[in-house]
Tab-separated table of C-alpha atoms in Angstrom:
chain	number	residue	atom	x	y	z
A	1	UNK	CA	-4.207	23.434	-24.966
A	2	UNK	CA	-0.971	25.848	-24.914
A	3	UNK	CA	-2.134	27.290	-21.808
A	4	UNK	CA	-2.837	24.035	-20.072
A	5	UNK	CA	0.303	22.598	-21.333
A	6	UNK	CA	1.963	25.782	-19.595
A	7	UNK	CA	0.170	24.851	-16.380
A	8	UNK	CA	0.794	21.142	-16.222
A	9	UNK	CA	4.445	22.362	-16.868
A	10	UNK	CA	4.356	24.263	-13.973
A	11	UNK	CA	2.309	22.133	-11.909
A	12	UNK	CA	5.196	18.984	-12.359
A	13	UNK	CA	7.876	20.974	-11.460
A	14	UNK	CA	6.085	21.805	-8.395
A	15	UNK	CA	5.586	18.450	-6.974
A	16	UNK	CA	8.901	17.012	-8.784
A	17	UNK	CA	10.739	16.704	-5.540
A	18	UNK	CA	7.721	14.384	-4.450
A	19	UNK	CA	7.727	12.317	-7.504
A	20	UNK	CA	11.334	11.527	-6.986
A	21	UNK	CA	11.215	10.702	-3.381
A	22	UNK	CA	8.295	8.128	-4.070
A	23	UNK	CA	10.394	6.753	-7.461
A	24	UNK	CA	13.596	6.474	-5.505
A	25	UNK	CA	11.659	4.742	-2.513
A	26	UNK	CA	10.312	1.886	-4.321
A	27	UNK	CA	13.599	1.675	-6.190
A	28	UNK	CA	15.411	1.181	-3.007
A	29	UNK	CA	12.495	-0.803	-2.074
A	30	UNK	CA	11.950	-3.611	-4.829
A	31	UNK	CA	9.042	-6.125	-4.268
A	32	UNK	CA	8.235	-8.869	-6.698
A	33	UNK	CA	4.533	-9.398	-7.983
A	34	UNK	CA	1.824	-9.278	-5.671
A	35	UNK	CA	4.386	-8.420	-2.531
A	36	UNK	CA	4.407	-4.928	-3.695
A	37	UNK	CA	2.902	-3.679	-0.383
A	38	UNK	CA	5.526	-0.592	0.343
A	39	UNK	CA	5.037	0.353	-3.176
A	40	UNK	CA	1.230	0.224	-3.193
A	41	UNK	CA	1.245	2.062	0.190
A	42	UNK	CA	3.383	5.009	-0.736
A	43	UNK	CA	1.398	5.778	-4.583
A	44	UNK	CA	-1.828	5.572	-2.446
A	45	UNK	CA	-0.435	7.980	0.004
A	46	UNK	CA	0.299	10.708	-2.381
A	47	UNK	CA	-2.865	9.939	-4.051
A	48	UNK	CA	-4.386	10.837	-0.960
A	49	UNK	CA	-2.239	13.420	-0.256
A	50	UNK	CA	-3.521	15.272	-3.442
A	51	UNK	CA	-7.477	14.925	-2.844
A	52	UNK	CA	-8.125	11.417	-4.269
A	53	UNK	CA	-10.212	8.929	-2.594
A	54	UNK	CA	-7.961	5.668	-2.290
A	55	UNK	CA	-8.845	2.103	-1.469
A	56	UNK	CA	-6.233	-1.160	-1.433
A	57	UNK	CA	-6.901	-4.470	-1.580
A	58	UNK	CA	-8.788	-3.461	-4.896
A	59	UNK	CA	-10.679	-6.191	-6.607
A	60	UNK	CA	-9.810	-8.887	-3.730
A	61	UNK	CA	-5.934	-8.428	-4.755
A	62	UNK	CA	-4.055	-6.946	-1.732
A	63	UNK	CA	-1.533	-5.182	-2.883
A	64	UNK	CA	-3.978	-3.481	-5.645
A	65	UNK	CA	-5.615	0.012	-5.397
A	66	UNK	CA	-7.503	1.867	-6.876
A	67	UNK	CA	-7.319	6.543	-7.062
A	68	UNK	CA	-10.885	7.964	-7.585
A	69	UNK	CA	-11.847	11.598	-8.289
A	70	UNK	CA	-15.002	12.537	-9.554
A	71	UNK	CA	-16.058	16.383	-11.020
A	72	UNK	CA	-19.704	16.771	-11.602
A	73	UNK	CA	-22.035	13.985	-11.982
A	74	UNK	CA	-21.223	12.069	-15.404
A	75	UNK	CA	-19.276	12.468	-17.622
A	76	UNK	CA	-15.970	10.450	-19.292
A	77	UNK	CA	-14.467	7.939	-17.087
A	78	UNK	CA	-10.411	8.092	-17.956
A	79	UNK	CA	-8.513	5.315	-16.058
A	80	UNK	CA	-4.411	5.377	-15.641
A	81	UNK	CA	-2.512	2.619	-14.938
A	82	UNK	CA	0.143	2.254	-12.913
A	83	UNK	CA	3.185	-1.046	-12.475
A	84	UNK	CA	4.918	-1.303	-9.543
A	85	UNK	CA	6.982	-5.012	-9.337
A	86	UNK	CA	10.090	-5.909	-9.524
A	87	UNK	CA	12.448	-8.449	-11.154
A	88	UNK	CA	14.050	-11.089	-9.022
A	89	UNK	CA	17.557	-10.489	-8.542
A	90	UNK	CA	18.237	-7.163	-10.547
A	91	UNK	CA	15.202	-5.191	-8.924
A	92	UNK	CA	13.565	-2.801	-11.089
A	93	UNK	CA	15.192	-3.918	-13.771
A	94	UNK	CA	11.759	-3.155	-16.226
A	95	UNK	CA	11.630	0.485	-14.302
A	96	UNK	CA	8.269	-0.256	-12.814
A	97	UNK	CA	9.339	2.237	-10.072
A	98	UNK	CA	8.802	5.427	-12.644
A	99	UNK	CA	6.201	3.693	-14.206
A	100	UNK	CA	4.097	3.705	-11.301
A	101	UNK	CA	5.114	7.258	-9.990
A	102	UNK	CA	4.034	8.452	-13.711
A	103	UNK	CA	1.000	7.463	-13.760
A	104	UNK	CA	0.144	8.870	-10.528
A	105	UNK	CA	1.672	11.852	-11.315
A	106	UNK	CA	-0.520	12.181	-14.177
A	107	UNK	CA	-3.658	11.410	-12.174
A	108	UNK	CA	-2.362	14.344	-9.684
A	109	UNK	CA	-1.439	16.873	-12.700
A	110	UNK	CA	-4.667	16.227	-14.499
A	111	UNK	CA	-7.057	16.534	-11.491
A	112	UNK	CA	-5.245	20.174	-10.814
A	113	UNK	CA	-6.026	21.235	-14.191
A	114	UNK	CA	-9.823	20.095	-14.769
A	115	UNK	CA	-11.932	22.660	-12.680
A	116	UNK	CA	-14.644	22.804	-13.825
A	117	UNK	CA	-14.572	19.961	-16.474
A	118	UNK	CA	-17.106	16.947	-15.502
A	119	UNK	CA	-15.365	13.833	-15.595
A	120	UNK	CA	-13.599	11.095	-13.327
A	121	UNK	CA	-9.810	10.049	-13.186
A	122	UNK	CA	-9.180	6.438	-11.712
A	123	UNK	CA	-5.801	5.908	-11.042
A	124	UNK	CA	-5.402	1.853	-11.079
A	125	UNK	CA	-2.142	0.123	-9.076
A	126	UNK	CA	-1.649	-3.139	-11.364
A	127	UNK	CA	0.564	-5.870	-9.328
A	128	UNK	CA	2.634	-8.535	-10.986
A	129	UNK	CA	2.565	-7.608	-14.443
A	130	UNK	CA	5.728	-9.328	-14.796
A	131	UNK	CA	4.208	-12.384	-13.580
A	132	UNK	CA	0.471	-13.719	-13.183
A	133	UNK	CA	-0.820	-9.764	-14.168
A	134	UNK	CA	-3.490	-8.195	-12.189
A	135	UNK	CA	-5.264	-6.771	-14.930
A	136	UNK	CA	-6.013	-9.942	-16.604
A	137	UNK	CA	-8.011	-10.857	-13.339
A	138	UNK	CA	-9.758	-6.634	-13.098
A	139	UNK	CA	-10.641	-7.887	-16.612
A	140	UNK	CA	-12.126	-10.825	-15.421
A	141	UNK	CA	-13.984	-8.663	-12.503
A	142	UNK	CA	-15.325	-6.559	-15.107
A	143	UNK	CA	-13.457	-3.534	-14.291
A	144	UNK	CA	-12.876	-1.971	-17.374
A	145	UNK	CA	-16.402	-2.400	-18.875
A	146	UNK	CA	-17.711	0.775	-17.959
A	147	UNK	CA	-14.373	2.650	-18.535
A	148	UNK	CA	-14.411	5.137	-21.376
A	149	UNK	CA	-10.414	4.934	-22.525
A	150	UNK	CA	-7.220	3.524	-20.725
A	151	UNK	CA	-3.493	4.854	-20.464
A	152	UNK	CA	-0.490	3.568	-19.617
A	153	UNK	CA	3.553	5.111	-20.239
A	154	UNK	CA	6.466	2.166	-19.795
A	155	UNK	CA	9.742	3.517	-19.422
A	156	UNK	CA	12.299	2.668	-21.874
A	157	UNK	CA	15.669	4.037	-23.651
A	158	UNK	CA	16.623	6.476	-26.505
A	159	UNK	CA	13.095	8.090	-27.103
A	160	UNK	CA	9.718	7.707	-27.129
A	161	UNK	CA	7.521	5.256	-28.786
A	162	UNK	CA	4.451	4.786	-30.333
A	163	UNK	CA	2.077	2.523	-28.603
A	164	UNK	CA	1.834	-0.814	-31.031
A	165	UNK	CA	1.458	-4.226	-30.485
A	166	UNK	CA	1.971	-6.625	-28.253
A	167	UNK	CA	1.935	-10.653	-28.181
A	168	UNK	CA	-1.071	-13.053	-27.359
A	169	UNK	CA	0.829	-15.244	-24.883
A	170	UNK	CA	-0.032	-18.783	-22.706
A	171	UNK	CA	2.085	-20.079	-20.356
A	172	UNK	CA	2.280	-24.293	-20.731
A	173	UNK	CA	4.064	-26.124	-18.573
A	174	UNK	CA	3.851	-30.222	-20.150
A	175	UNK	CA	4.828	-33.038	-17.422
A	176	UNK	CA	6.097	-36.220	-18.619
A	177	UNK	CA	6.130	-39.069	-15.774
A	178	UNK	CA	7.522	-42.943	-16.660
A	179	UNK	CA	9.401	-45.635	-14.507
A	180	UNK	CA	12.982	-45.562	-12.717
A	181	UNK	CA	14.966	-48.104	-13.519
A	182	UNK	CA	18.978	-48.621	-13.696
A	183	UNK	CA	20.332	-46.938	-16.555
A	184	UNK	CA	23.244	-49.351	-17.162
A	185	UNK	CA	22.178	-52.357	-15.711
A	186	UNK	CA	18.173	-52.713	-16.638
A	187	UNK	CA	17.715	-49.383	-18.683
A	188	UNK	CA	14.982	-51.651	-20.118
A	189	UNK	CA	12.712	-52.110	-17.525
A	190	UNK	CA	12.133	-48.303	-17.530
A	191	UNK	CA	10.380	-45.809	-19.612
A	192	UNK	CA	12.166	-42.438	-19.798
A	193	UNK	CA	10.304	-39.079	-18.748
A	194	UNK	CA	13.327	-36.924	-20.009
A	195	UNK	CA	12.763	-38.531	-23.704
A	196	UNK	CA	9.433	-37.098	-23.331
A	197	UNK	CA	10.725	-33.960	-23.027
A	198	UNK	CA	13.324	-34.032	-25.259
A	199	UNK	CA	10.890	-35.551	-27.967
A	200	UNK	CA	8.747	-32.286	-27.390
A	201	UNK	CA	11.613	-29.998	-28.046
A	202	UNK	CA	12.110	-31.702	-31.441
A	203	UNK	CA	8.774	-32.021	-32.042
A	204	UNK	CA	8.138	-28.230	-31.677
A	205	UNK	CA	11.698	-26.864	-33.425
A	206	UNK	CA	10.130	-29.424	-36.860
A	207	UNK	CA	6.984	-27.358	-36.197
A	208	UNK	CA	8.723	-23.419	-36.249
A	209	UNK	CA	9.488	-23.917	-39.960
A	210	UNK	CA	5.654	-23.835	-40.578
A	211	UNK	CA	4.440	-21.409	-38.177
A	212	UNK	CA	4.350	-17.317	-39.190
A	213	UNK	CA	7.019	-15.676	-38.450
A	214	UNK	CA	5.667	-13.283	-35.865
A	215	UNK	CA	4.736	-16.273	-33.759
A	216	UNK	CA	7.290	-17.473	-30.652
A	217	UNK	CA	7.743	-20.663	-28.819
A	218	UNK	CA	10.435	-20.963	-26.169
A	219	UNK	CA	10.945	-22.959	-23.796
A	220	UNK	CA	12.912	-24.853	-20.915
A	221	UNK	CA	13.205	-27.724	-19.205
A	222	UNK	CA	12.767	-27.497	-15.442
A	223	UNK	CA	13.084	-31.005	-14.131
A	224	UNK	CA	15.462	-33.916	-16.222
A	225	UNK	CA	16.035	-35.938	-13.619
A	226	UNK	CA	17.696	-36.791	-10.511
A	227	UNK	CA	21.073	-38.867	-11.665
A	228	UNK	CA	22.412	-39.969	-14.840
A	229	UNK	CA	22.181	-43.625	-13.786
A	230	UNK	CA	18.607	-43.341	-13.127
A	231	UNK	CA	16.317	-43.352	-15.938
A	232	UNK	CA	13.816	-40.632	-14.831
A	233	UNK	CA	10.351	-41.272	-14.179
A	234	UNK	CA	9.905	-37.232	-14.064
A	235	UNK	CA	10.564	-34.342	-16.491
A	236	UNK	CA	8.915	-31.219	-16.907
A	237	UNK	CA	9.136	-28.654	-19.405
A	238	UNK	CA	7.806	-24.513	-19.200
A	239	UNK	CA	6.847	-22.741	-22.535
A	240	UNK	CA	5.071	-19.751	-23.759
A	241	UNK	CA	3.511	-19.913	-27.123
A	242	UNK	CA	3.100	-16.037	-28.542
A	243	UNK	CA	1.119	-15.118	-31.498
A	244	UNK	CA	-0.174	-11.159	-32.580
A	245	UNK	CA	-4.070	-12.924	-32.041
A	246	UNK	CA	-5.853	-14.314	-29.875
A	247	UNK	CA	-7.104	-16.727	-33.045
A	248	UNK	CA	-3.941	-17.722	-33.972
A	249	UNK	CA	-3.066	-18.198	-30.260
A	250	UNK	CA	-5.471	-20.637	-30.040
A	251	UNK	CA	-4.395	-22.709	-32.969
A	252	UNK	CA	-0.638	-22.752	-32.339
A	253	UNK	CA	-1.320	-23.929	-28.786
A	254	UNK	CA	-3.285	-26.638	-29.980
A	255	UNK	CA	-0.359	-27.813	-32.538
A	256	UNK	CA	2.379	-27.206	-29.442
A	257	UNK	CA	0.188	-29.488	-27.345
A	258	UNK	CA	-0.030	-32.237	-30.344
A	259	UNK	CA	3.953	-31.989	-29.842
A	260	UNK	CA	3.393	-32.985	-26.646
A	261	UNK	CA	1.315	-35.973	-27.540
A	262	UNK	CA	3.325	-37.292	-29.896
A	263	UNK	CA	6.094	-37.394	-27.808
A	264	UNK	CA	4.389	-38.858	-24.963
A	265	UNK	CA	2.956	-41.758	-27.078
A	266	UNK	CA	6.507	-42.544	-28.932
A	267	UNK	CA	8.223	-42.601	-25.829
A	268	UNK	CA	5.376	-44.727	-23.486
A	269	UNK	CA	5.553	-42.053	-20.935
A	270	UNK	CA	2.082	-39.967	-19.538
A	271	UNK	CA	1.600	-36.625	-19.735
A	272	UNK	CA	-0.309	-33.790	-18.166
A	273	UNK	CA	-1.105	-30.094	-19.526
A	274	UNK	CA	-1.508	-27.156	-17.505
A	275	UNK	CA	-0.568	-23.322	-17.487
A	276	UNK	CA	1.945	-22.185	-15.119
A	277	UNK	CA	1.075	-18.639	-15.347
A	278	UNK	CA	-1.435	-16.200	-16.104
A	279	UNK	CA	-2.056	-16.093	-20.361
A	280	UNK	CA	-2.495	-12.444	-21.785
A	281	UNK	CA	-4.155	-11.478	-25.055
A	282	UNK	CA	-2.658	-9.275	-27.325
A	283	UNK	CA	-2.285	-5.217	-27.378
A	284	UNK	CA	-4.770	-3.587	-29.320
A	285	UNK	CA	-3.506	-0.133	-29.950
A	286	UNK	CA	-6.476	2.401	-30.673
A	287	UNK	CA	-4.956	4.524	-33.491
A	288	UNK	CA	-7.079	7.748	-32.829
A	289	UNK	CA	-6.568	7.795	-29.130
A	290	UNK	CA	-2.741	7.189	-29.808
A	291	UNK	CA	-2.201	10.307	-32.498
A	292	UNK	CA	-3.966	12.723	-30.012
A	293	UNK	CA	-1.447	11.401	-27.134
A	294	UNK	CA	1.562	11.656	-29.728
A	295	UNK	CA	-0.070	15.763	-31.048
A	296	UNK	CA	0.300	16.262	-27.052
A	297	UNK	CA	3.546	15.204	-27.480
A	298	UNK	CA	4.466	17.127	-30.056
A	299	UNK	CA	2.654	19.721	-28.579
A	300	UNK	CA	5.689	19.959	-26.137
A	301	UNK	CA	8.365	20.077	-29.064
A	302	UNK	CA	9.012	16.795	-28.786
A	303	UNK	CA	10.044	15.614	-32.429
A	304	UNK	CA	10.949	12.129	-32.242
A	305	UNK	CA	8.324	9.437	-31.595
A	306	UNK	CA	9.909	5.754	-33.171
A	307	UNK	CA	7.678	2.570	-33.866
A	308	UNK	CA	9.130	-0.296	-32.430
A	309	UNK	CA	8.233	-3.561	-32.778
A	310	UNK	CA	7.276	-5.651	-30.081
A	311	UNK	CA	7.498	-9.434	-29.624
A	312	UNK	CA	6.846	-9.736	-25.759
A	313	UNK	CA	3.735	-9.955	-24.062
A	314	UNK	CA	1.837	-7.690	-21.318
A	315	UNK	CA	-1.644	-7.682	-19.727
A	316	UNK	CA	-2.355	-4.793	-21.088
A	317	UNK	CA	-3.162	-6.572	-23.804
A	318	UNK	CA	-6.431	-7.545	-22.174
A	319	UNK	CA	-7.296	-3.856	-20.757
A	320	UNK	CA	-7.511	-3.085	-25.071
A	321	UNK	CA	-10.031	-5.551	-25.248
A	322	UNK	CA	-12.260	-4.429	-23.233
A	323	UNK	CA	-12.194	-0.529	-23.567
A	324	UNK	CA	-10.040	1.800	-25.922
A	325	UNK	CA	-6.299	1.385	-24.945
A	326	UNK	CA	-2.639	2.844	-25.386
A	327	UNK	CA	0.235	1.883	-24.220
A	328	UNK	CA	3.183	4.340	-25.543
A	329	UNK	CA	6.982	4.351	-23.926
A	330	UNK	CA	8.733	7.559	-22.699
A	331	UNK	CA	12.525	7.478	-22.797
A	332	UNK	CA	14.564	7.072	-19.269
A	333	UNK	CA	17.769	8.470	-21.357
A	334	UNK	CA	19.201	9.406	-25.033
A	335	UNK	CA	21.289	6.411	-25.127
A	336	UNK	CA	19.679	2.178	-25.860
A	337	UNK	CA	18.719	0.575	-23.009
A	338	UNK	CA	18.330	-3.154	-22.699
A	339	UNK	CA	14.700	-4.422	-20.496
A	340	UNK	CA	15.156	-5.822	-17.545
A	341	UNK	CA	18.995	-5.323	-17.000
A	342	UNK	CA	20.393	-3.545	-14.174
A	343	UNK	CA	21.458	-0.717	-16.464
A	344	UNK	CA	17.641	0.017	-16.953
A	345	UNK	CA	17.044	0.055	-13.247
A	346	UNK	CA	19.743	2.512	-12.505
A	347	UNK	CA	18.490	5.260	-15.714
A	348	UNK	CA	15.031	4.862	-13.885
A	349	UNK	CA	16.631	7.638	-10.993
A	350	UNK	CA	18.643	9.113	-12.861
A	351	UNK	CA	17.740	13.110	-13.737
A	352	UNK	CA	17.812	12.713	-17.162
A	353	UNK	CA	14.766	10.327	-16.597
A	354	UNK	CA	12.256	13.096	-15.297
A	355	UNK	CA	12.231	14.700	-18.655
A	356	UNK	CA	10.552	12.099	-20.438
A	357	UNK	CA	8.710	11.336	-17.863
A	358	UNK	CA	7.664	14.921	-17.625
A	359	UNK	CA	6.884	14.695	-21.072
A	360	UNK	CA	4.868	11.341	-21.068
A	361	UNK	CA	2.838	12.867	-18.067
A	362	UNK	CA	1.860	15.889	-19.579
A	363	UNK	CA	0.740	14.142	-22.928
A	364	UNK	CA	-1.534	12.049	-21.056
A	365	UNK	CA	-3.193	14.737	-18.966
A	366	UNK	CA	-3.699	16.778	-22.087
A	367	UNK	CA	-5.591	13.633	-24.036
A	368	UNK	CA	-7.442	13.094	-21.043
A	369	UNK	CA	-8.977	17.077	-20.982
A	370	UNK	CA	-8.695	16.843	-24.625
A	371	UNK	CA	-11.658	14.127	-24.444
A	372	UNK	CA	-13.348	15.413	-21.341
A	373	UNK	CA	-14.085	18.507	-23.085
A	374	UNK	CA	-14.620	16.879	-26.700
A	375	UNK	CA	-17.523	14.135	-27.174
A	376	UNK	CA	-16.816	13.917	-30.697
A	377	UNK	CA	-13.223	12.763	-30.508
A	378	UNK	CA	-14.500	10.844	-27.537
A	379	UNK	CA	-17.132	9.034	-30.421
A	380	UNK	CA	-14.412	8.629	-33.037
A	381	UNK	CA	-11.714	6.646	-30.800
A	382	UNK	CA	-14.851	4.445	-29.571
A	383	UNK	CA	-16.291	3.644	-33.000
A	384	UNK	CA	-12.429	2.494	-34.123
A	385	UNK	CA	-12.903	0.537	-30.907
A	386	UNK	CA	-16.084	-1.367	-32.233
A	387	UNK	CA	-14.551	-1.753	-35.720
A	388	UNK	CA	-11.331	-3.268	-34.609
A	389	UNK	CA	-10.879	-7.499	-35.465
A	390	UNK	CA	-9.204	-8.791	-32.470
């Protein structure tokens, strides 16, 4: 592994002027979820570029793709996934730029060093994670059922962390609709659609006080009305209900929709249930496959490795049910960054941002040989994978 890791060292200094061009092209380039055409177009092309077989409009979803290359008949199937959207507004604000350049660049790296090793690296493009997430529909398409492990690096600040958790989240947007009426002069002849709403919110803030306290529920509302002398027959409210389960999910939704109820039937209004955007289950972390990636890491002298808790939500989440997963961060800079702030979008081209990456990279083409070349460990991280509750 020393020599390899003295390769791959090599090997991404060689093609860093590449990586950077492609990272500070879909910077200057930001697309929001499933728009990401320029983006998807230039990782394919330097997939391409360095001997892998490419297709787009992967799975039915245009601006996906998929990287394949095959050694050998066989053999472990390692799949790397790679982000590429943007933020409205601030761009990429979540560094989905160097996301998806490290992930290819870990494809590229790890399909220089392999030889003779039988295997197969599939380099995945993943659109609108920040939105309706791809993956959760690959899932759906049965993608990741005959995959053999899954890896993915987000970018972040001060140093690396551990892959962990993430949220079970639903998206539930609640419409309330009643009658217009005056609201001075026959306030009584209508029934109120904002009450609904603000019945809800009350409803749910009496309900936090019994729910556990890794659990979220925020929310907003994104129609109150027209004019305050019109009592509104329409008012609509967006929430996402987070829990670290899928079972738990399922029951908290259930209580937020009761909210919902309630308030509809105090205030006379109707109501109507349906999710906005795409739900994700939670992050399973596989424990074995994350100490090898974190050895790899240290491996490279790298000495601190933090656990941070997560509260958010990613489709990731529903990759690590379906096939061994991690999701670790590689730091962009020294210093705390805040998500999806410009200040994170400008350390994602800065240089001091290459040597994490360099680092993350490396890590993951080392666990990748690492179980090509090793069907124990291989059996290990898959029978935590069977054991796992989710």
């Amino acid at each position: 592994m020393e020599q390899l890791k003295e390769s791959l060292s090599i090997l991404f200094d060689k093609y860093l002027g590449e990586f950077k061009e492609v990272n500070e092209y879909i910077y200057n380039n930001p697309e929001l979820g499933h728009q990401e055409f320029k983006a998807c177009e230039v990782l394919t092309n330097l997939l391409k570029k360095h001997g892998f077989e490419t297709s787009d409009n992967y799975t039915g979803i245009p601006t996906a793709f998929i990287g394949k290359y095959k050694n050998g008949d066989g053999g472990v199937k390692v799949a790397i996934l790679a982000e590429y959207d943007a933020l409205p507004g601030i761009g990429h604000g979540c560094g989905h730029n160097i996301f998806g350049v490290t992930s290819v660049a870990t494809g590229i790296l790890l399909k220089e060093i392999m030889k003779d090793t039988v295997g197969e690296i599939l380099v995945i493009g993943t659109p609108a994670e920040e939105t309706s997430g791809a993956k959760v529909d690959m899932v759906k398409a049965g993608v990741f059922d005959d995959i053999d492990i899954a890896m993915a690096a987000h970018p972040t600040g001060e140093a690396h962390k551990r892959s962990g958790k993430s949220q079970a989240m639903e998206a539930i947007q609640f419409t309330f609709r009643g009658k217009t009426a005056h609201a001075a002069g026959a306030p009584y002849e209508g029934i109120n659609a904002l009450d609904g709403v603000l019945m809800l919110f009350n409803s749910i803030n009496a309900l936090r006080q019994q729910i556990h306290e890794t659990a979220r529920i925020h929310g907003i509302i994104t129609n109150g009305g027209e004019a305050a002398n019109i009592i509104p027959d329409l008012a609509v409210a967006n929430f996402y209900v987070r829990a670290q389960t899928l079972s738990y999910l399922k029951e908290l939704v259930e209580k937020v929709k009761n909210c919902a109820k309630g308030a509809a039937l105090a205030t006379g209004t109707t109501l109507e249930i349906e999710n906005y955007e795409t739900s994700f289950a939670n992050l399973v972390t596989n424990e074995k496959l994350s100490q090898v990636y974190e050895k790899k890491l240290k491996l490279q002298g790298v000495e601190k490795i933090v656990v941070k808790e997560n509260f958010g939500s990613t489709d990731m989440g529903d990759v690590s049910h379906c096939c061994p997963t991690i999701h670790p961060s590689f730091p962009l800079t020294s210093n705390y960054l805040t998500g999806h702030s410009i200040e994170f979008a400008c350390a994602s081209i800065k240089s001091e941002a290459y040597k994490g990456m360099k680092e993350s990279v490396i890590a993951m083409a080392l666990t990748a040989m690492d179980i090509f070349i090793n069907p124990e460990l291989l059996q290990e991280i898959k029978e935590e994978f069977g054991n796992i509750n989710r």
